[in-house]
Coordinates of C-alpha atoms and ligand atoms in Angstrom, one line a residue:
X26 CA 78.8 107.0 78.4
X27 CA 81.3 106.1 80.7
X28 CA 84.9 107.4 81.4
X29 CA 87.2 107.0 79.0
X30 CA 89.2 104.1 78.9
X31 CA 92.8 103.8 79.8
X32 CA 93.3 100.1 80.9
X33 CA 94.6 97.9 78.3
X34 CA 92.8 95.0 78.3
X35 CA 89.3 96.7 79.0
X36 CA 87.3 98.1 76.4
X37 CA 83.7 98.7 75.4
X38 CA 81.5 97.2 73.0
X39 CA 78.4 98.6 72.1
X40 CA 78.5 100.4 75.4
X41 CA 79.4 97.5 77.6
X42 CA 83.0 97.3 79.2
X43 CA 84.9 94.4 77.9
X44 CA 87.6 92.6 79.7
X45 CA 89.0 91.7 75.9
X46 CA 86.1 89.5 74.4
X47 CA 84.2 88.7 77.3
X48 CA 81.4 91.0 78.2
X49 CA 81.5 92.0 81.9
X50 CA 78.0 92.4 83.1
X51 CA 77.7 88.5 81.8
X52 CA 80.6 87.7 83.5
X53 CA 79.7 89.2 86.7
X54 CA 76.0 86.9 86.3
X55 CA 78.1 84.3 85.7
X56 CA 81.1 84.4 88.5
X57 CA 79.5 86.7 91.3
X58 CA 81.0 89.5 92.6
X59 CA 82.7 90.8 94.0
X60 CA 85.6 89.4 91.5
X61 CA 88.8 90.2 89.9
X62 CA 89.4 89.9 86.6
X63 CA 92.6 89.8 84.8
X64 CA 93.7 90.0 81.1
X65 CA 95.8 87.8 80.1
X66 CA 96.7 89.7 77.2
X67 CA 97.6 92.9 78.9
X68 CA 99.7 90.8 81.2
X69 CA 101.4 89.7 77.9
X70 CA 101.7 93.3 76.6
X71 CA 103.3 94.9 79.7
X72 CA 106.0 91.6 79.7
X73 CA 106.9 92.0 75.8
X74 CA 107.2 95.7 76.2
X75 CA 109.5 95.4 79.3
X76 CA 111.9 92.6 77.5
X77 CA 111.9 95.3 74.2
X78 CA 112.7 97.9 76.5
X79 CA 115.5 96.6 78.3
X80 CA 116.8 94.9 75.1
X81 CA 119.9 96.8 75.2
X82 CA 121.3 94.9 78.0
X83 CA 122.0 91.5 79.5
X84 CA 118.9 91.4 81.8
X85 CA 116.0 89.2 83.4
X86 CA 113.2 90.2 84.4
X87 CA 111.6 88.6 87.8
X88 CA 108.1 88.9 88.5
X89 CA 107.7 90.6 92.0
X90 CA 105.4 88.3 93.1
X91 CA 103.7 90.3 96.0
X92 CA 101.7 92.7 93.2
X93 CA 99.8 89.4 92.6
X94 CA 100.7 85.6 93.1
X95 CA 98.1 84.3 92.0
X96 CA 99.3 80.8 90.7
X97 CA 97.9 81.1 86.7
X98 CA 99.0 84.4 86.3
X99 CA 102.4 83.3 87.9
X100 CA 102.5 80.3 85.3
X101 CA 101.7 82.8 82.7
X102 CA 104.6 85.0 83.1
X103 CA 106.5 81.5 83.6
X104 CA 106.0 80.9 80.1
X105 CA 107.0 84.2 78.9
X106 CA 110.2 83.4 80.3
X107 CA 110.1 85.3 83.3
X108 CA 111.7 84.8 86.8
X109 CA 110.3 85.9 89.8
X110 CA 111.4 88.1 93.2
X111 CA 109.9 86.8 96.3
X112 CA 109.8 87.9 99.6
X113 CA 108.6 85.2 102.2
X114 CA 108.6 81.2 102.4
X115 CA 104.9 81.3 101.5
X116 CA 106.4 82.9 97.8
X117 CA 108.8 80.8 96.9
X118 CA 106.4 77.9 98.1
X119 CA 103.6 79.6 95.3
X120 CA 106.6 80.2 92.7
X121 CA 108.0 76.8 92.7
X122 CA 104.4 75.1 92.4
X123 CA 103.9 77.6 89.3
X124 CA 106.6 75.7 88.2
X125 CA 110.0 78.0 88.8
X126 CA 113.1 76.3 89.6
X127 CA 115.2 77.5 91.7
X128 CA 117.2 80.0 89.7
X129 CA 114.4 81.6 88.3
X130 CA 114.2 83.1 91.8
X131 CA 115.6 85.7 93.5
X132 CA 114.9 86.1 97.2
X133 CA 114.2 89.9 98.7
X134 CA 113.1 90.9 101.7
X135 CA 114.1 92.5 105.6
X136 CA 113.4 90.1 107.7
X137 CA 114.2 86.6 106.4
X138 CA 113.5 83.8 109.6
X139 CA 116.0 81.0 109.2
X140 CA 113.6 78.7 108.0
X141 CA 112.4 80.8 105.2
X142 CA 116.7 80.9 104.6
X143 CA 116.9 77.5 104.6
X144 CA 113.6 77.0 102.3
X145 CA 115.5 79.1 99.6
X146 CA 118.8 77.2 100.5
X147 CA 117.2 73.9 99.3
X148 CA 115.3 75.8 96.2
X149 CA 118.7 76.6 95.3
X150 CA 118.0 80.3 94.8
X151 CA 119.6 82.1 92.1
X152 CA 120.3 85.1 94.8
X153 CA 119.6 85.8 98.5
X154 CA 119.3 89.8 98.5
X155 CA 120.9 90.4 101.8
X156 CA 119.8 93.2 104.0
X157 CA 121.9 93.4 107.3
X158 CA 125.3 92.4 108.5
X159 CA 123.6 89.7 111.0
X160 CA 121.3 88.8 108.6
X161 CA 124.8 87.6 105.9
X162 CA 126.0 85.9 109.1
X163 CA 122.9 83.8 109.4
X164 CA 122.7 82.7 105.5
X165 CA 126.6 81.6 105.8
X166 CA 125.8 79.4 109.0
X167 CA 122.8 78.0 107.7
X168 CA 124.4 77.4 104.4
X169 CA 127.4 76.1 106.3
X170 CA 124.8 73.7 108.0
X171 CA 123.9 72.5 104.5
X172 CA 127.2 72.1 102.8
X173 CA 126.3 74.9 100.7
X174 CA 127.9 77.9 99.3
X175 CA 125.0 80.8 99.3
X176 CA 124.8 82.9 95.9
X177 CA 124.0 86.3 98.2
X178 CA 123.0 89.9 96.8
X179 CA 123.4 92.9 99.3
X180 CA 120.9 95.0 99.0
X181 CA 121.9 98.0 99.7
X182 CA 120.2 101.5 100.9
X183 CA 120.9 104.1 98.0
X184 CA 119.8 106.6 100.3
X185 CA 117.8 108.7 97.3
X186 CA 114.9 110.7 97.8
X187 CA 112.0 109.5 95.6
X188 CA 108.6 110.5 95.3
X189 CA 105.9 108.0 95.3
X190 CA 102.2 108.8 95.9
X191 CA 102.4 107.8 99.1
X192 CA 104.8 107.9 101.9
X193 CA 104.6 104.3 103.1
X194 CA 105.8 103.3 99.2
X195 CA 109.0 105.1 99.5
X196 CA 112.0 102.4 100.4
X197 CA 114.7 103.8 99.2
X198 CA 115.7 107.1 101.5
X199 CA 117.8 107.5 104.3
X200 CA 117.0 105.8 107.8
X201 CA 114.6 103.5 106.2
X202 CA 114.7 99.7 107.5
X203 CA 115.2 98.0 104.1
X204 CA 118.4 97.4 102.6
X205 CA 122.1 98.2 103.8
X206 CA 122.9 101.6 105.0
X207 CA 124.8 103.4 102.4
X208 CA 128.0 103.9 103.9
X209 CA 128.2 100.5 105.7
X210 CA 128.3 98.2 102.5
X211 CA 131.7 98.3 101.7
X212 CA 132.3 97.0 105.3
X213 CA 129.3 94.5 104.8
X214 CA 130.6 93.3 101.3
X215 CA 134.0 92.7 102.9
X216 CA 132.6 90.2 105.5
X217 CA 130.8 88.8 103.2
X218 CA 134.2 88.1 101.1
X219 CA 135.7 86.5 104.4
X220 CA 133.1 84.0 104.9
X221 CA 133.2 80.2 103.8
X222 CA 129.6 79.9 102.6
X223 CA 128.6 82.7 100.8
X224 CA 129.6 84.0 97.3
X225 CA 128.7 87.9 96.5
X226 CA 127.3 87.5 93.3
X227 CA 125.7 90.9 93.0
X228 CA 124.2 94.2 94.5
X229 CA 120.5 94.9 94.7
X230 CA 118.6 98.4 95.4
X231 CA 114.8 99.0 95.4
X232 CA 114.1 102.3 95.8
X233 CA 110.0 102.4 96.1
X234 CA 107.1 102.1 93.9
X235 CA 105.1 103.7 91.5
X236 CA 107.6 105.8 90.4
X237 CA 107.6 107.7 86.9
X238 CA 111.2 109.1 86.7
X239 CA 114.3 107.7 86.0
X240 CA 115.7 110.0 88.5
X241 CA 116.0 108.3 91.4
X242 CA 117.1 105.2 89.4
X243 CA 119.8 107.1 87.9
X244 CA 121.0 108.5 91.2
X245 CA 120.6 105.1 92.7
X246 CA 122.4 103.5 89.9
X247 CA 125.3 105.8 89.8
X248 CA 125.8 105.4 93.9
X249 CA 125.7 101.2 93.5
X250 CA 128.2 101.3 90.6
X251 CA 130.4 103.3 92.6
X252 CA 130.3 101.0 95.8
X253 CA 130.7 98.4 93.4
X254 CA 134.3 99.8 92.3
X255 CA 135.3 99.6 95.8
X256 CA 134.2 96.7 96.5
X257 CA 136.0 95.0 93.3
X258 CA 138.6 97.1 94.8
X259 CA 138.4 95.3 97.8
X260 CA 138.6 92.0 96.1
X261 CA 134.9 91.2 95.3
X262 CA 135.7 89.9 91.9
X263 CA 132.0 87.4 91.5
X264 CA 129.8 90.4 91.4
X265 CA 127.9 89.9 88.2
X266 CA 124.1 90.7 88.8
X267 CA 122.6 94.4 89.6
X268 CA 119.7 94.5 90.6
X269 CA 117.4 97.9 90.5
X270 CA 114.6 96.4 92.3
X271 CA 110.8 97.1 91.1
X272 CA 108.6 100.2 91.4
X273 CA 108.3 101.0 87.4
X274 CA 104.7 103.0 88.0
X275 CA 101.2 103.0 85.7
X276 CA 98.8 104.9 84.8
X277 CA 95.8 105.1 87.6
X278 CA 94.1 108.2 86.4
X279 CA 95.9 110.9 84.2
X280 CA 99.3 110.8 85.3
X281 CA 102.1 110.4 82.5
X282 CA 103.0 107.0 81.8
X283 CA 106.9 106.3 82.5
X284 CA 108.4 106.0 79.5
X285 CA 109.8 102.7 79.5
X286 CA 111.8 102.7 76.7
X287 CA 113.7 105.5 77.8
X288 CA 114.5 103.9 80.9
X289 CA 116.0 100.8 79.4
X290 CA 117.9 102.5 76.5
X291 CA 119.4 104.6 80.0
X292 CA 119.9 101.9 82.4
X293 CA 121.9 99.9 79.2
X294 CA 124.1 102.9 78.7
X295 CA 124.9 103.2 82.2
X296 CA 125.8 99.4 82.4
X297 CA 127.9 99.3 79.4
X298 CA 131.0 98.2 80.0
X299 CA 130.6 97.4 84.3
X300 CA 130.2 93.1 82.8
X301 CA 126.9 93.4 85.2
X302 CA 123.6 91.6 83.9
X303 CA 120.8 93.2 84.9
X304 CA 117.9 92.2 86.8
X305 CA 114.8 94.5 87.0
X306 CA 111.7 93.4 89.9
X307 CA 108.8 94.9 88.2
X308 CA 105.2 93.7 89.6
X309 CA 102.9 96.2 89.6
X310 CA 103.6 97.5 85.9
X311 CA 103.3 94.1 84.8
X312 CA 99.9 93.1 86.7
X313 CA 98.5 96.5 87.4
X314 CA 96.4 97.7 84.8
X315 CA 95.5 93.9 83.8
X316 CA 92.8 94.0 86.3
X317 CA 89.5 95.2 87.5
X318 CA 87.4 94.5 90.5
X319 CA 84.6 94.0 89.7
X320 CA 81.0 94.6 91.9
X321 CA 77.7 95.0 92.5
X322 CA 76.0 98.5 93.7
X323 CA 73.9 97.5 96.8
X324 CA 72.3 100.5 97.7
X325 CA 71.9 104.0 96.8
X326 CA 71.5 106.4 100.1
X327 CA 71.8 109.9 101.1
X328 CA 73.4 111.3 104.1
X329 CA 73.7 114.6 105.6
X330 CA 73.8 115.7 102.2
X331 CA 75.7 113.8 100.4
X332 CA 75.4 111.3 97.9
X333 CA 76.2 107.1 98.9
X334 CA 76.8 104.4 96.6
X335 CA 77.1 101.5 98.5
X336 CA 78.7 98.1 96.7
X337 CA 79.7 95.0 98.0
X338 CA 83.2 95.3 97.8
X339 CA 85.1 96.5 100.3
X340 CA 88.3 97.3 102.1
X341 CA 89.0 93.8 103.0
X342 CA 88.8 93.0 99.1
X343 CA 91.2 96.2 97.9
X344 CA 92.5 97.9 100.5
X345 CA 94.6 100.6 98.9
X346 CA 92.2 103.3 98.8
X347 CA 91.8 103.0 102.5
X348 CA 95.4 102.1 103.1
X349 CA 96.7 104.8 100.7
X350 CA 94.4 107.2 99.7
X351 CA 94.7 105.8 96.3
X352 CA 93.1 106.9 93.3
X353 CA 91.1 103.7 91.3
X354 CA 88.9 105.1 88.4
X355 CA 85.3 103.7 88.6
X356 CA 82.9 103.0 86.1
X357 CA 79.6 101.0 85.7
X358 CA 80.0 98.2 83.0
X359 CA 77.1 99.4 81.2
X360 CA 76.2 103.0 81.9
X361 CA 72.4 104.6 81.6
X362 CA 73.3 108.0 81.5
X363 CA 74.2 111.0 84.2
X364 CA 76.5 112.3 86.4
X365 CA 76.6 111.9 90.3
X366 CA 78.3 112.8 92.6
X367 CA 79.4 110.4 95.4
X368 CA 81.3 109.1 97.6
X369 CA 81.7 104.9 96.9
X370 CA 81.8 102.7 99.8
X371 CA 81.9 99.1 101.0
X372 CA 80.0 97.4 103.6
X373 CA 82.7 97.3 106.3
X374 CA 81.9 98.4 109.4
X375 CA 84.9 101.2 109.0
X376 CA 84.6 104.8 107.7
X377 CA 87.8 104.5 106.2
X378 CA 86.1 101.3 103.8
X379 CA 85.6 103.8 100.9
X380 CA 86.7 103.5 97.3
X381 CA 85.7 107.0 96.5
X382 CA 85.3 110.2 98.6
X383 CA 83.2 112.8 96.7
X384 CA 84.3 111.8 93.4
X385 CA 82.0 112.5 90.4
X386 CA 81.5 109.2 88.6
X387 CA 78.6 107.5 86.2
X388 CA 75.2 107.6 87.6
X389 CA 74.1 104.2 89.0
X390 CA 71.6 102.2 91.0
X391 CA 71.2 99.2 93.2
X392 CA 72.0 95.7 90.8
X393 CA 74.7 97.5 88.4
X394 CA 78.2 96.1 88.5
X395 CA 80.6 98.5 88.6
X396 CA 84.1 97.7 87.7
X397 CA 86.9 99.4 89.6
X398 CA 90.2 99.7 87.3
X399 CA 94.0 99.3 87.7
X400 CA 93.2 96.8 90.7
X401 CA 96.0 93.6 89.1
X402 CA 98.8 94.7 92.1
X403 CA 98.1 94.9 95.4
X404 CA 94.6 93.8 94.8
X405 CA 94.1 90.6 96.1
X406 CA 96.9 89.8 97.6
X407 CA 96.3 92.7 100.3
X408 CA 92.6 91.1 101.0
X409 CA 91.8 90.0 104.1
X410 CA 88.6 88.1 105.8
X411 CA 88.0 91.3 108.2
X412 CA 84.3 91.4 109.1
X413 CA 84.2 87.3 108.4
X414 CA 84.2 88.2 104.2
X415 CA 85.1 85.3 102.5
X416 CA 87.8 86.2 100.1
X417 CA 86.5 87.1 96.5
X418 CA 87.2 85.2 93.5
X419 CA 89.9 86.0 90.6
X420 CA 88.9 85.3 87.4
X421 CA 91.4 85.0 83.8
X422 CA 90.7 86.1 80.4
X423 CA 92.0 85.1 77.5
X424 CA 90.8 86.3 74.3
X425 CA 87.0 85.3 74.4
X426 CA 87.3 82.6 77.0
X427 CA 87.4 82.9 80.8
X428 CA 88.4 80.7 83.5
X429 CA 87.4 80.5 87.3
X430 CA 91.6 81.0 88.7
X431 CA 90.9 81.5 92.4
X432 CA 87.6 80.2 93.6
X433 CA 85.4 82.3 95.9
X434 CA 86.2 81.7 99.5
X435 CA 82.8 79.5 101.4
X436 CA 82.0 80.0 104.6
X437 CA 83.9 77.0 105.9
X438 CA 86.9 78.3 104.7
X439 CA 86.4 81.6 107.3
X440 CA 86.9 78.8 110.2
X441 CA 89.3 76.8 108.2
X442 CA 91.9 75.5 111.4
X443 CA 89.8 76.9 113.9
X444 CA 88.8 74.9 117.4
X445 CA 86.0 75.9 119.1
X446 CA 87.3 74.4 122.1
X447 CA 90.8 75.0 123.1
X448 CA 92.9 72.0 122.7
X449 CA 94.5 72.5 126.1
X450 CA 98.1 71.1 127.2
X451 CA 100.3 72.4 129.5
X452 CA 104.3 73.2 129.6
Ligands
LIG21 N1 111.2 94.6 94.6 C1 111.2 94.9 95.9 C2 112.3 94.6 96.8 C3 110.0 95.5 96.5 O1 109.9 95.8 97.8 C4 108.9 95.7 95.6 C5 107.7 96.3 96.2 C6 109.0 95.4 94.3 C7 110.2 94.8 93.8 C8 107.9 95.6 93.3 O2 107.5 96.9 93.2 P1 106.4 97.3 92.0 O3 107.2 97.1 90.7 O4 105.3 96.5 92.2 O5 106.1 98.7 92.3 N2 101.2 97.8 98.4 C9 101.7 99.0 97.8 C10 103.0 98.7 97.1 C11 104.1 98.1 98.0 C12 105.3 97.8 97.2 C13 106.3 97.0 98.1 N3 107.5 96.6 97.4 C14 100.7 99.6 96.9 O6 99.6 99.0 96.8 O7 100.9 100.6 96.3

């Protein structure tokens, strides 16, 4: 039998992996592969658990919609009462046809163009996080432009160390191009207090992702509460949002879950008493385990020794393995029996499109769908058309019913605002 099971949402039945009540291997008949799938349950499950957990304080939680912005799944957490985080014009563009006004949103991100500013301007934003001294000076003209006054965040570099799984996760240390340096956002906050058409509302830190501790929260915490004393000091007296970013980290293969509860009841005691509502950005521990790729084994082969299972998934689909080195467990949906083992890899014409190196997994063979777990964030949103591979489709569950939410990508859509002949002009 097959691995055990740790994604909520996907179970078996009689042997055959489940995404909630709809078989897998049918589904695959039915929708193609490759395809993700996403429980709309789970997606449910992570949400409630987050609003128990942070209970304790005046919060919201926004949806980061880069882990997955898929329009249903963005309505979904819509009607859970959610708000979203989003980082480009593209987002708030997805977010307000899912049906978010404008201060469902809050608006992260390092490199802001003045469009995208003015975009979020006429959304009428709940916050702009703010991540540079030019960049405050360019919201307060263009909101000047606009007869506006801009609700503004800074979001400021704690400057803690964290450990993520992989370096380029890590956001939050010292030197590193997002946010406000540490020791400049005293200065930065009084600017901001001088000009005509922005109001500091609040303070914002996101210190990286897939993190299991409360650690680096907790240090991070402590250092934006104490910039936030001299910056009421200094007569910022509108600050009433903090926001701790995302990064809340699941389970991929054995590590311990964070223990979210915890992490509430502590943020909530640390708050008590500051006036501050929280905000929290989680994306990937809302979406992550919620989904599966799922895909076909093409070929069996061996290779200087070694085992090949080759599928037709690959690292334009989910690039994180490649990208990160990331761990995705991977199982057939129904298993025959034995043990191989293999390394898993797509069709790309890359060495680096693999999905497993060397990894012992189920024994399978050409025609089996496998289904490759904990792939709801930074799935399909990191999928590209490299090798001309039309973009895969995303599927929902719900209960025993399915729906089609992203249809497979056609050929015509590879060459979708492409000329084959120039057209020319001259300047
Ligand atoms: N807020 C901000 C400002 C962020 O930059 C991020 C993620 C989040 C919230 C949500 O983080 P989450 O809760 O999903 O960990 N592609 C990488 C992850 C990149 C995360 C970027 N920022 C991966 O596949 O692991």
């Amino acid at each position: 039998m097959g691995e055990s099971v740790l994604t909520a949402g996907f179970g078996r039945v009689d042997g055959t992996l489940h995404c909630d009540g709809v078989p897998l291997d049918a589904l695959a008949a039915r929708v193609g592969t490759p395809s993700y799938v996403y429980s709309a349950q789970s997606i449910r499950e992570q949400y409630a658990r987050l609003s128990e957990a942070f209970a304790g304080a005046p919060h919201r939680l926004h949806y980061s919609v880069k882990a997955n912005s898929s329009l249903a799944i963005l309505a979904l957490l819509r009607e859970l009462g959610a708000g979203v985080d989003i980082v480009s014009g593209g987002e708030l563009f997805r977010a307000l046809r899912a049906g978010y006004s404008g201060s469902g949103i809050v608006f992260s991100g390092v490199g802001k163009a003045e469009a995208e500013i003015e975009e979020a301007l006429r959304a009428d934003v709940l916050l702009i996080n703010v991540e540079s001294e030019e960049e405050l000076r360019l919201v307060n003209e263009v909101a000047g432009r606009m007869k506006l006054r801009a609700r503004i965040a800074l979001r400021i570099n704690p400057e803690v160390t964290v450990d993520t799984p992989h370096p380029y996760t890590r956001t939050g240390e010292k030197g590193m191009k997002f946010g406000i340096p540490h020791d400049e956002a005293v200065r930065v906050a009084s600017i901001a207090l001088g000009l005509g058409h922005v109001l500091l509302a609040g303070i914002d830190m996101h210190v990286g992702s897939q993190i299991a501790l409360f650690g680096p929260y907790e240090m991070g915490l402590q250092r934006l509460l104490a910039l936030l004393e001299q910056m009421r000091a200094a007569g910022a007296s509108d600050i009433r949002y903090i926001d701790i970013g995302g990064g809340l980290a699941v389970t991929y293969d054995t590590e311990r879950p964070i223990d979210v509860t915890q992490f509430g009841v502590r943020t909530a005691a640390m708050l008590a008493g500051t006036g501050l509502e929280l905000i929290v950005e989680p994306g990937r521990f809302i979406v992550g385990n919620a989904g599966v790729l799922l895909t076909k084994v093409l070929y069996r082969k061996r290779s200087g020794g070694k085992e090949y299972v080759i599928i037709d998934a690959g690292m334009n689909d989910l690039l994180r393995p490649s990208h990160y080195n990331a761990y995705h467990r991977i199982e057939p949906v129904t298993p025959v029996g034995g043990r191989i083992v293999a390394d898993v890899v797509g069709p790309v014409c890359e060495s680096g499109d693999f999905f497993a190196l060397n990894r012992e997994i189920d024994d399978v063979s050409a025609g089996d769908i496998l289904a490759v777990h904990s792939a709801g964030a930074y799935g399909f949103v990191m999928a590209s058309q490299y090798n001309s591979r039309p973009k895969a489709a995303e599927v929902m569950v719900d209960g025993d019913r399915f729906g089609v939410v992203t249809e497979r990508e056609s050929y015509d859509d590879l060459i979708k605002g492409e000329h084959v002949i120039p057209r020319w002009s001259a300047l």
